Amino acid sequence: MLKVLDHLEEWLITFLMGAATLIIFAAVVHRYASGFAIPVLQDWLLGLRFGWAQELCIIMFVWMAKFGAAYGVRTGIHVGVDVMINRLSSGKRAKLITFGLLAGATFTGIVGALGATFVWENGAHYAFFHFFGLATGDLPEGPTTPDLEVSTWIVYSAVPLGSSLMCFRFLQVAWSFIRTGELPHHDHGHVEGVEEVQLPLPGEEDEIYRMEDGLHPRDLRRRPDRRMENVGPPAGEAERRSGADRRKEDLFGAASTHGDTQP
Amino acid sequence: MNTAIIFALLVVLMLTGMPISISLGLTVLSFLFFLTSVPIESVALKLFTGIEKFEIMAIPFFILAGNFLTHGGVAKRMIRFATSMVGHFHGGLGLGGVLACALFAAVSGSSPATVVAIGSILLPAMVKAGFPKRFGAGVLTTSGALGILIPPSIVMVMYSVSTNTSVGALFMAGVIPGIVLATMLGITTWYRARSNNYPRLPKATWAERFKAFRESVWGLLLIVIVMGGIYSGMFTPTEAAAVSAVWAFIAAVFIYKDLSLKDVPRVLLSSANMSAMLLYIITNAVLFSFLMTHENIPQAMADAMLGTGVGLIGFLLIANLLLLAAGNFMEPSSIVLILAPILFPIAMKLGIDPVHFGILMVVNMEVGMCHPPVGLNLYVASGITKMGITELTIATWPWLLTMLVFLVLVTYWPTLSLWLPQQLGMVALK
């Protein structure tokens, strides 16, 4: 069930990214191509209207941004200021990281609720009642967008939907952090096709990709602390591995999971 | 008083390590809820309208274009071209590294990725050729940061979004400072290589140079498409970004064949991931600047600053110090989005050109990427060189010092950045 949600999320933002690029590209090509005086083709091209392209692109990217932000929580891409907390003892750090994750869940939850109210009052209420044949009374029908003439509540529902998903992701990451002490990490320096990188020695993998860049909170297991080194890999870890970790696995082959190889 | 509360809240929330976007949003929500009578629903409206600007959409397109070309194969071609051009001077491979970093960073748009891509190929070669590791690491860490100054640059789009400055003019203004900084880093490399007698490469023939150029030109065309398209008025910056993304796709998949069609969804997904993160920061930064405007903070700060009687020179110094200090804690996009709305009105009142101020901010961000505690470039470089951060910081100092000299130059000599856009008629002559 969760896997389906994960894939849906990934497919949606991948599709939006690609489609928006193609639409804007097509609009630009159309603008210049219809300038050539080729008899039939020009008439056909002039008949096409691309005035909606910009608006559609913006809508697609807003949707991509909202759902991508939720996906980003799962991959640990959101940057923060971690200079201070990375200097704290692990107990305090764990509390602050949990606080941060829950704050994220609170904020996105509130935004989701505000967004839902806004959408509901600006046309969704009317649309649903109308659809089910209930009395709509003096409910507002809600505005539509200028070019595409879609009801704005449909467009804007990206905010409540995306934000709620993000809230869920924050809770998910917080839950997994509390249970395993692990956070998803994003490697900002990841480059494809660089074979010359010498593979790290066993036990040093995490040393290199630890990214103690002060932009991501260090999780508890990657810290050279005697007490934590004896904690074995928790059961069922494979299911919870984030996208970033999966990418790392591709880099080293399936065998190594960072940090677990320490004696 | 309110100003103090807002900033204290923001700083405290940020220091707990939560994402910057969340701390911005929470500051706004809690301030509006507890201390004002502004209906909280207005926040909801702002969240919808925050990123509904076509100009902002250049960011995902540029990220996508960069990601298609952020590949070891492209890096190799750039290195081959760069070393064939400058390899025969003192410190040949090092100089080649500066040039290759400048080219690759411009195309890929990501400083850390540049350090990794160029560094992991060039560094072993340099060590084998007899360069000390420290020298190579120093060159590559700092040169990788050139990417945010040489257009197309995402940080510049961020600045233009938050201050309504023309993206085209900013890009043009970045060209000459970018070349000057690359040259200055090159001179530092050359000088140190000459005094330590580091190896040089045999001089490449023009035939070899041409061959290397022909291989790398497909990637470099991306810069030409963006700059030429915007300058000639063929495209708006966002359209130029979309066209360059399509071009990058064609170059990577059909010309270079570094990627197969099967890899494309993965590139799309990682670009969407990155862009969504940046767009999310923008959304919340828009909220935050709405709060600041509502509380009249930028205006009050501008008056306070002018009231103290600091002139142009003093303000620029303060701005630089503030930006460098912020560079210790945050990454470039967040700094620009948070500090530009505060500093910009003051700069305008003092008669500083918006484009010049933008370039100044970008150069500050570049310096911030190369020094601890938060220098992304340092951290990825420490990954590929297996050197500690302290050792690496010592290794980079000659180049870091060069960058600081350059920063002073850019700050107090506006002509450096403004000359080209003025000649092209994009910025009014004064």
XYZ file of C-alpha atoms in Angstrom:
693
model
C 0.000 0.000 0.000
C 2.730 2.435 0.993
C 4.824 1.247 -1.932
C 1.984 2.166 -4.281
C 1.916 5.652 -2.774
C 5.701 5.948 -3.120
C 5.593 4.993 -6.775
C 2.613 7.202 -7.532
C 4.464 10.139 -6.006
C 7.605 9.425 -8.012
C 5.725 8.904 -11.270
C 3.666 12.033 -10.813
C 6.623 14.376 -10.304
C 8.697 12.681 -13.016
C 5.835 13.065 -15.450
C 5.168 16.703 -14.508
C 8.833 17.609 -14.915
C 9.117 16.024 -18.348
C 5.762 17.163 -19.652
C 6.221 20.790 -18.600
C 9.567 20.917 -20.406
C 8.059 19.504 -23.589
C 5.103 21.883 -23.485
C 7.218 25.010 -23.192
C 9.595 23.693 -25.836
C 6.688 22.966 -28.169
C 5.269 26.440 -27.577
C 8.581 28.068 -28.475
C 9.050 25.893 -31.568
C 5.478 26.650 -32.587
C 6.029 30.390 -32.259
C 8.982 30.301 -34.637
C 7.762 27.562 -36.971
C 4.493 29.347 -37.673
C 6.547 32.287 -38.956
C 7.647 30.329 -42.020
C 5.419 30.733 -45.030
C 4.879 27.059 -45.854
C 1.389 26.883 -47.381
C -0.617 24.197 -45.560
C 1.634 23.776 -42.568
C 1.524 27.442 -41.663
C -2.239 27.578 -41.687
C -2.367 24.528 -39.504
C 0.215 25.951 -37.112
C -1.515 29.298 -36.911
C -4.686 27.447 -36.083
C -3.052 25.997 -32.977
C -3.115 28.138 -29.911
C -0.327 27.920 -27.382
C -1.453 30.784 -25.194
C -2.273 28.330 -22.425
C 1.225 26.850 -22.362
C 2.629 29.223 -19.752
C -0.307 28.800 -17.452
C -0.253 25.027 -17.758
C 3.487 24.982 -17.134
C 3.084 27.045 -13.967
C 0.301 24.788 -12.720
C 2.321 21.670 -13.453
C 5.340 23.036 -11.650
C 3.322 24.129 -8.635
C 1.987 20.570 -8.429
C 5.469 19.214 -8.908
C 6.767 21.525 -6.184
C 4.159 20.453 -3.654
C 4.444 16.725 -4.237
C 8.175 16.938 -4.852
C 8.600 18.613 -1.479
C 6.898 15.610 0.094
C 9.149 13.265 -1.851
C 12.073 15.418 -0.708
C 11.289 14.717 2.936
C 11.622 11.028 2.145
C 14.963 11.519 0.368
C 16.287 13.969 2.942
C 16.965 16.755 0.453
C 15.617 19.646 2.505
C 18.518 21.668 3.810
C 18.713 23.112 7.280
C 21.217 24.755 9.595
C 22.883 21.909 11.429
C 26.124 23.441 12.528
C 24.965 23.682 16.093
C 23.107 20.441 16.589
C 25.868 18.372 15.048
C 28.080 19.488 17.934
C 25.691 18.292 20.603
C 25.694 14.975 22.368
C 23.629 12.339 20.646
C 20.852 12.406 23.221
C 20.248 16.122 22.797
C 20.618 15.875 19.066
C 18.053 13.110 18.885
C 15.580 15.291 20.785
C 16.179 18.289 18.540
C 15.949 16.273 15.344
C 12.694 14.729 16.519
C 11.465 18.189 17.422
C 12.420 19.453 13.967
C 10.628 16.613 12.218
C 7.516 17.076 14.320
C 7.626 20.825 13.701
C 7.728 20.040 10.006
C 4.715 17.790 10.410
C 2.900 20.512 12.384
C 3.582 23.224 9.837
C 2.636 21.133 6.829
C -0.400 19.851 8.708
C -1.619 23.386 9.438
C -0.956 24.456 5.877
C -2.794 21.409 4.625
C -5.798 22.286 6.781
C -5.749 25.963 5.781
C -5.426 24.966 2.158
C -8.284 22.527 2.406
C -10.540 25.202 3.925
C -9.552 27.653 1.239
C -10.199 25.177 -1.551
C -13.494 24.114 0.003
C -14.751 27.659 0.286
C -13.643 28.632 -3.194
C -15.566 26.247 -5.304
C -14.963 22.693 -4.122
C -18.007 22.853 -1.862
C -20.177 23.939 -4.760
C -18.613 21.460 -7.173
C -19.123 18.463 -4.885
C -22.693 19.368 -3.979
C -23.448 20.070 -7.599
C -21.956 16.751 -8.636
C -24.016 14.778 -6.146
C -27.124 16.730 -7.012
C -27.457 18.369 -3.596
C -28.814 21.843 -3.093
C -25.999 24.293 -3.662
C -27.902 27.294 -2.352
C -25.831 30.457 -2.529
C -22.481 28.667 -2.420
C -19.894 30.353 -4.633
C -19.021 28.541 -7.822
C -15.459 29.744 -7.471
C -13.242 31.497 -9.993
C -11.560 29.901 -13.004
C -8.064 30.377 -14.382
C -7.688 32.994 -17.158
C -6.409 30.865 -20.060
C -7.394 27.276 -19.431
C -10.643 28.152 -17.669
C -10.235 25.379 -15.146
C -11.798 25.947 -11.746
C -9.081 27.325 -9.524
C -10.007 25.033 -6.676
C -8.854 22.068 -8.743
C -5.548 23.779 -9.464
C -5.080 24.894 -5.880
C -5.894 21.530 -4.382
C -2.179 20.807 -4.888
C -1.591 22.672 -1.628
C -3.829 20.653 0.710
C -2.987 17.366 -1.026
C 0.745 17.975 -1.261
C 0.977 19.433 2.210
C -0.897 16.566 3.815
C 1.340 14.098 2.033
C 4.349 16.044 3.266
C 2.972 15.967 6.797
C 2.614 12.217 6.479
C 6.185 11.902 5.204
C 7.514 13.924 8.124
C 5.698 11.640 10.544
C 7.009 8.621 8.677
C 10.612 9.848 8.841
C 10.190 10.827 12.502
C 8.825 7.390 13.327
C 11.673 5.635 11.560
C 14.174 7.973 13.240
C 12.818 7.224 16.683
C 12.965 3.510 16.013
C 16.320 3.240 14.226
C 18.134 6.548 14.685
C 18.501 6.840 10.924
C 17.647 9.766 8.682
C 17.411 9.827 4.904
C 20.405 11.637 3.400
C 20.790 13.372 0.115
C 24.188 13.439 -1.532
C 24.534 16.861 -3.180
C 27.701 15.852 -4.941
C 26.369 12.795 -6.701
C 27.534 12.538 -10.319
C 26.803 9.767 -12.785
C 29.469 8.054 -14.783
C 32.517 8.893 -12.687
C 34.146 5.454 -12.616
C 37.465 6.850 -11.467
C 36.156 7.281 -7.951
C 38.008 4.658 -5.961
C 35.536 2.616 -4.043
C 35.932 3.175 -0.347
C 37.555 0.598 1.852
C 35.246 -1.606 3.870
C 34.094 0.289 6.907
C 34.841 3.668 5.362
C 31.884 3.984 3.035
C 30.001 6.202 5.388
C 33.134 8.207 6.017
C 33.007 9.493 2.476
C 29.333 9.930 1.883
C 28.516 11.067 5.353
C 28.172 14.650 4.103
C 28.872 16.357 7.383
C 28.180 19.537 5.574
C 26.263 21.227 8.323
C 23.206 21.309 6.076
C 21.798 17.978 7.126
C 21.387 16.686 10.642
C 23.727 13.819 11.330
C 21.801 10.774 12.348
C 22.671 8.873 15.443
C 24.215 5.782 13.970
C 26.937 7.458 11.949
C 28.750 9.027 14.811
C 31.958 7.569 16.155
C 30.504 6.861 19.548
C 31.391 3.715 21.423
C 27.942 3.121 22.779
C 26.251 3.220 19.444
C 28.697 1.059 17.540
C 27.424 -2.091 19.104
C 23.908 -1.536 17.931
C 23.302 -4.022 15.168
C 21.243 -3.262 12.085
C 17.645 -3.242 13.190
C 15.299 -5.786 11.752
C 13.326 -4.902 8.676
C 15.644 -2.071 7.724
C 15.493 -2.875 4.053
C 11.865 -1.858 3.740
C 12.458 1.539 5.189
C 15.431 2.460 3.123
C 14.991 5.814 1.507
C 15.498 6.759 -2.106
C 18.843 8.363 -1.353
C 20.067 5.218 0.300
C 18.932 3.125 -2.596
C 20.951 5.293 -4.909
C 23.986 4.794 -2.737
C 23.467 1.100 -2.947
C 23.599 1.286 -6.732
C 26.963 2.941 -6.424
C 28.539 0.257 -4.316
C 26.618 -2.755 -5.480
C 23.949 -4.263 -3.349
C 26.289 -5.574 -0.692
C 27.165 -2.631 1.495
C 24.846 -0.594 3.588
C 26.704 2.353 5.009
C 27.811 2.206 8.567
C 26.809 -1.366 9.155
C 30.173 -2.787 8.298
C 31.881 -1.490 11.385
C 33.195 -4.227 13.620
C 10.468 45.095 18.983
C 8.516 42.966 16.538
C 11.573 42.838 14.322
C 13.605 41.382 17.164
C 10.916 38.800 17.923
C 10.656 37.706 14.305
C 14.365 37.278 13.806
C 14.938 35.669 17.193
C 12.190 33.174 16.423
C 13.625 32.450 13.002
C 17.160 31.966 14.298
C 16.073 29.734 17.166
C 13.961 27.568 14.868
C 16.754 27.334 12.329
C 19.328 26.343 14.926
C 17.289 23.307 15.895
C 18.243 21.936 12.509
C 14.813 21.757 10.962
C 14.636 22.501 7.222
C 15.046 26.214 6.501
C 11.785 26.268 4.581
C 9.899 24.920 7.590
C 11.501 27.366 10.010
C 10.555 30.279 7.737
C 6.981 29.074 7.501
C 6.618 28.365 11.203
C 7.994 31.795 12.112
C 5.369 33.445 9.954
C 2.532 31.264 11.216
C 3.335 31.630 14.891
C 3.963 35.376 14.659
C 0.750 36.037 12.770
C -1.221 33.805 15.091
C 0.059 35.024 18.442
C 1.021 38.631 17.895
C -1.136 40.104 15.176
C -4.745 40.177 14.177
C -3.986 39.326 10.561
C -6.412 36.580 9.559
C -4.375 33.416 9.201
C -6.310 32.608 6.037
C -4.252 35.220 4.238
C -1.353 32.813 4.666
C -3.235 30.197 2.685
C -3.717 32.619 -0.175
C -0.008 33.488 -0.134
C 0.889 29.823 -0.367
C -0.980 29.515 -3.612
C 0.261 32.696 -5.180
C 3.825 32.496 -3.841
C 5.369 30.674 -6.772
C 2.858 31.466 -9.501
C 5.360 33.369 -11.585
C 6.627 32.218 -14.928
C 10.091 33.642 -14.159
C 10.527 31.245 -11.243
C 9.938 28.297 -13.529
C 13.378 28.863 -15.044
C 14.799 27.183 -11.938
C 13.471 23.648 -12.545
C 14.365 23.901 -16.232
C 17.943 24.945 -15.510
C 18.286 22.181 -12.943
C 17.024 19.653 -15.461
C 19.402 20.921 -18.153
C 22.300 20.757 -15.724
C 21.420 17.277 -14.534
C 21.402 15.873 -18.053
C 24.960 17.084 -18.512
C 26.251 16.377 -14.999
C 27.986 13.254 -16.093
C 31.498 11.908 -15.906
C 31.646 11.686 -19.699
C 30.941 15.400 -20.124
C 33.501 16.199 -17.413
C 36.146 14.178 -19.256
C 35.515 16.054 -22.499
C 35.751 19.408 -20.740
C 39.005 18.358 -19.049
C 40.490 17.185 -22.342
C 39.617 20.475 -24.004
C 40.849 22.572 -21.073
C 44.177 20.779 -20.704
C 44.817 20.903 -24.430
C 44.413 24.678 -24.281
C 46.362 25.601 -21.155
C 48.223 22.416 -20.193
C 51.589 23.587 -21.459
C 51.867 26.444 -18.959
C 53.309 26.052 -15.477
C 51.085 23.823 -13.389
C 49.361 22.634 -16.559
C 46.899 20.176 -15.094
C 45.984 22.641 -12.340
C 45.257 25.383 -14.856
C 43.328 22.879 -16.929
C 41.366 22.135 -13.759
C 40.386 25.783 -13.312
C 39.204 26.059 -16.914
C 37.447 22.698 -16.880
C 35.700 23.609 -13.621
C 34.575 26.932 -15.062
C 33.120 25.247 -18.162
C 31.570 22.288 -16.405
C 30.163 24.395 -13.581
C 28.519 26.766 -16.035
C 26.882 23.862 -17.826
C 25.930 21.724 -14.813
C 24.876 24.611 -12.600
C 25.976 22.817 -9.436
C 29.186 23.627 -7.588
C 29.465 20.457 -5.510
C 28.721 18.262 -8.521
C 31.480 20.085 -10.417
C 34.007 19.422 -7.676
C 33.088 15.738 -7.691
C 32.935 15.287 -11.451
C 36.112 17.175 -12.348
C 37.917 16.328 -9.126
C 37.468 12.591 -9.216
C 38.876 12.439 -12.738
C 41.540 15.111 -12.570
C 42.833 14.694 -9.033
C 44.214 11.153 -9.426
C 45.812 12.294 -12.700
C 47.415 15.259 -10.945
C 48.757 13.149 -8.104
C 50.173 10.689 -10.631
C 51.829 13.527 -12.524
C 53.610 14.621 -9.357
C 51.440 17.420 -7.969
C 50.957 17.415 -4.214
C 47.432 16.392 -3.305
C 46.896 19.622 -1.383
C 47.556 21.713 -4.469
C 45.030 19.820 -6.571
C 42.424 19.851 -3.835
C 42.844 23.609 -3.340
C 42.460 24.384 -7.040
C 39.402 22.220 -7.568
C 37.504 23.144 -4.412
C 37.585 26.849 -5.206
C 37.205 26.621 -8.983
C 34.096 24.505 -8.584
C 32.349 27.529 -7.082
C 32.683 29.454 -10.366
C 29.432 27.866 -11.462
C 27.145 30.218 -9.591
C 28.775 33.288 -11.116
C 29.052 32.121 -14.729
C 25.588 32.041 -16.303
C 23.198 30.297 -16.429
C 23.090 30.474 -12.653
C 20.233 29.396 -10.405
C 21.284 31.687 -7.560
C 20.929 34.644 -9.930
C 17.399 33.558 -10.813
C 16.649 33.435 -7.075
C 17.958 36.976 -6.665
C 15.960 38.233 -9.612
C 12.823 36.570 -8.243
C 13.124 38.203 -4.849
C 14.089 41.671 -6.100
C 12.389 41.870 -9.516
C 15.689 42.422 -11.296
C 16.043 41.321 -14.920
C 17.468 37.799 -15.195
C 18.948 38.564 -18.604
C 20.864 41.576 -17.303
C 22.154 39.600 -14.322
C 23.365 36.779 -16.557
C 25.167 39.220 -18.838
C 26.648 40.991 -15.823
C 28.035 37.672 -14.581
C 30.082 37.003 -17.712
C 33.014 39.373 -17.210
C 33.388 38.867 -13.436
C 33.250 35.107 -14.103
C 36.068 35.329 -16.629
C 38.072 37.650 -14.367
C 37.713 35.359 -11.363
C 38.671 32.306 -13.422
C 41.717 34.208 -14.664
C 42.674 35.280 -11.159
C 42.387 31.724 -9.848
C 44.434 30.633 -12.857
C 47.147 33.190 -12.096
C 47.336 32.041 -8.476
C 47.653 28.454 -9.698
C 50.270 29.398 -12.263
C 52.303 31.440 -9.771
C 52.360 28.733 -7.127
C 53.126 26.075 -9.702
C 55.989 28.120 -11.106
C 57.588 28.813 -7.745
C 57.344 25.137 -6.802
C 58.307 23.940 -10.269
C 55.336 21.640 -10.796
C 55.172 19.633 -14.034
C 53.837 20.978 -17.330
C 52.262 19.049 -20.157
C 53.670 18.912 -23.695
C 52.081 21.597 -25.846
C 49.059 20.302 -27.735
C 48.879 20.873 -31.479
C 46.053 22.942 -32.906
C 44.646 19.811 -34.509
C 44.401 18.176 -31.099
C 42.886 21.312 -29.625
C 40.308 21.476 -32.360
C 39.401 17.842 -31.883
C 38.972 18.348 -28.125
C 36.926 21.461 -28.774
C 34.643 19.684 -31.204
C 33.923 17.045 -28.605
C 33.101 19.454 -25.808
C 31.269 22.010 -27.931
C 27.900 20.223 -27.740
C 27.761 20.727 -24.009
C 29.047 24.286 -24.216
C 26.358 25.148 -26.762
C 23.994 25.175 -23.797
C 25.554 28.425 -22.578
C 25.332 29.849 -26.098
C 21.658 28.908 -26.396
C 20.773 30.536 -23.094
C 22.825 33.698 -23.475
C 22.245 34.134 -27.210
C 18.556 33.355 -26.912
C 17.978 35.820 -24.102
C 20.134 38.569 -25.589
C 18.674 38.365 -29.076
C 15.190 38.399 -27.608
C 14.311 35.047 -29.119
C 13.348 33.602 -25.755
C 12.371 34.808 -22.343
C 14.767 33.459 -19.711
C 12.305 30.715 -18.741
C 11.845 29.648 -22.348
C 15.611 29.705 -22.826
C 15.893 27.412 -19.811
C 13.316 24.996 -21.245
C 15.005 24.981 -24.647
C 18.383 24.402 -23.009
C 16.899 21.477 -21.070
C 15.707 19.899 -24.311
C 19.091 20.580 -25.876
C 20.873 19.014 -22.902
C 18.665 15.947 -23.289
C 19.553 15.664 -26.994
C 23.249 16.194 -26.311
C 23.400 13.674 -23.461
C 21.297 10.946 -25.045
C 21.846 11.215 -28.795
C 25.173 12.988 -29.292
C 27.322 11.972 -26.327
C 25.344 8.806 -25.614
C 26.337 9.121 -21.939
C 22.769 8.365 -20.950
C 20.354 5.935 -22.501
C 16.653 6.701 -22.846
C 16.100 4.362 -19.933
C 18.028 6.724 -17.629
C 15.884 9.724 -18.491
C 13.116 9.145 -15.905
C 15.769 8.940 -13.199
C 17.257 12.269 -14.272
C 13.759 13.782 -14.359
C 13.019 12.484 -10.873
C 16.206 13.767 -9.301
C 15.761 17.154 -11.001
C 12.180 17.315 -9.758
C 13.396 16.458 -6.270
C 15.989 19.224 -6.276
C 13.680 21.824 -7.860
C 10.853 21.031 -5.485
C 13.176 21.637 -2.546
C 14.190 25.041 -3.923
C 10.625 25.983 -4.891
C 9.501 25.036 -1.391
C 12.081 27.370 0.125
C 10.894 30.092 -2.267
C 7.254 29.601 -1.249
C 8.116 30.014 2.394
C 10.535 32.853 1.746
C 7.706 34.652 -0.036
C 5.590 34.142 3.086
C 8.403 35.480 5.207
C 8.923 38.575 3.095
C 5.144 39.133 3.177
C 5.416 39.188 6.957
C 8.393 41.541 6.833
C 6.635 43.937 4.493
C 3.534 43.741 6.649
C 5.581 44.720 9.693
C 7.404 47.333 7.610
C 10.774 45.864 8.544
C 12.815 46.477 5.375
C 11.751 50.110 5.392
C 12.534 50.568 9.079
C 15.901 48.894 8.675
C 16.749 51.062 5.703
C 15.897 54.197 7.673
C 17.880 53.004 10.661
C 20.857 52.179 8.511
C 20.771 55.527 6.721
C 20.221 57.280 10.039
C 23.520 55.990 11.372
C 25.204 57.916 8.604
C 27.119 55.036 7.051
C 27.730 55.887 3.458
C 27.882 53.711 0.410
C 31.275 52.267 1.281
C 30.267 51.459 4.831
C 27.037 49.798 3.757
C 28.756 47.639 1.155
C 31.247 46.550 3.793
C 28.455 45.676 6.224
C 26.554 43.826 3.506
C 29.634 41.798 2.617
C 30.345 40.889 6.221
C 26.724 39.937 6.823
C 26.617 37.763 3.710
C 29.923 36.104 4.534
C 28.705 35.428 8.047
C 25.462 33.947 6.720
C 27.591 31.797 4.413
C 28.828 30.073 7.561
C 25.432 28.598 8.267
C 23.313 28.320 5.152
C 23.518 27.414 1.522
C 23.350 30.089 -1.204
C 19.702 29.927 -2.292
C 18.356 30.331 1.239
C 20.692 33.211 2.019
C 19.694 35.093 -1.103
C 15.994 34.520 -0.485
C 16.154 35.661 3.151
C 18.668 38.495 2.982
C 17.989 40.028 -0.435
C 14.588 41.481 0.586
C 16.250 43.112 3.622
C 19.419 44.446 2.012
C 17.951 45.390 -1.347
C 15.833 48.392 -0.255
C 18.824 49.901 1.553
C 21.011 49.378 -1.492
C 18.391 51.082 -3.648
C 18.231 54.080 -1.345
C 21.996 54.429 -1.536
C 21.771 54.387 -5.321
C 23.501 51.048 -5.862
C 22.625 49.400 -9.153
C 20.379 46.341 -8.567
C 22.377 44.246 -11.026
C 25.685 45.176 -9.410
C 24.277 44.320 -5.997
C 23.130 40.952 -7.325
C 26.587 40.076 -8.612
C 28.041 41.150 -5.268
C 25.716 38.778 -3.437
C 26.534 35.921 -5.781
C 30.285 36.370 -5.317
C 29.770 36.337 -1.553
C 27.898 33.052 -1.891
C 30.817 31.652 -3.882
C 33.247 32.437 -1.089
C 30.855 30.885 1.405
C 30.882 27.592 -0.499
C 34.610 27.198 0.019
C 35.168 27.788 3.701
C 34.092 25.970 6.853
C 31.884 25.304 8.709
C 29.322 25.065 5.886
C 31.126 24.894 2.591
C 29.447 22.314 0.416
C 32.445 22.308 -1.914
C 34.822 21.634 0.957
C 32.778 18.695 2.110
C 32.461 16.977 -1.242
C 36.140 17.690 -1.917
C 37.022 16.098 1.386
C 35.046 13.077 0.193
C 36.995 12.621 -3.021
C 40.419 13.620 -1.692
C 40.029 11.808 1.633
C 41.542 14.824 3.347
C 40.176 16.257 6.578
C 38.301 19.546 6.532
C 41.048 21.383 8.430
C 43.776 20.171 6.110
C 41.640 21.016 3.116
C 40.944 24.499 4.429
C 44.671 25.107 4.713
C 45.113 23.723 1.210
C 42.556 26.122 -0.266
C 43.747 29.325 1.393
C 45.759 30.831 -1.517
C 42.729 30.539 -3.769
C 40.314 31.602 -1.064
C 42.418 34.716 -0.527
C 42.290 35.349 -4.281
C 38.504 35.115 -4.097
C 38.384 37.615 -1.239
C 40.517 40.060 -3.232
C 38.130 39.545 -6.125
C 35.187 40.155 -3.812
C 36.602 43.550 -2.826
C 37.137 44.313 -6.512
C 33.563 43.423 -7.440
C 32.149 45.303 -4.466
C 33.846 48.627 -5.016
C 34.203 48.646 -8.788
C 30.695 48.366 -10.256
C 31.940 48.879 -13.811
C 33.384 45.369 -13.764
C 29.918 43.858 -13.610
C 27.913 46.624 -15.263
C 30.019 47.336 -18.350
C 28.798 44.449 -20.515
C 25.068 44.797 -19.784
C 25.399 48.550 -20.313
C 27.048 48.021 -23.688
C 24.270 45.623 -24.622
C 21.672 48.123 -23.514
C 20.265 45.942 -20.744
C 21.172 48.294 -17.916
C 20.752 52.044 -18.229
C 23.936 54.089 -18.432
C 24.473 56.421 -15.540
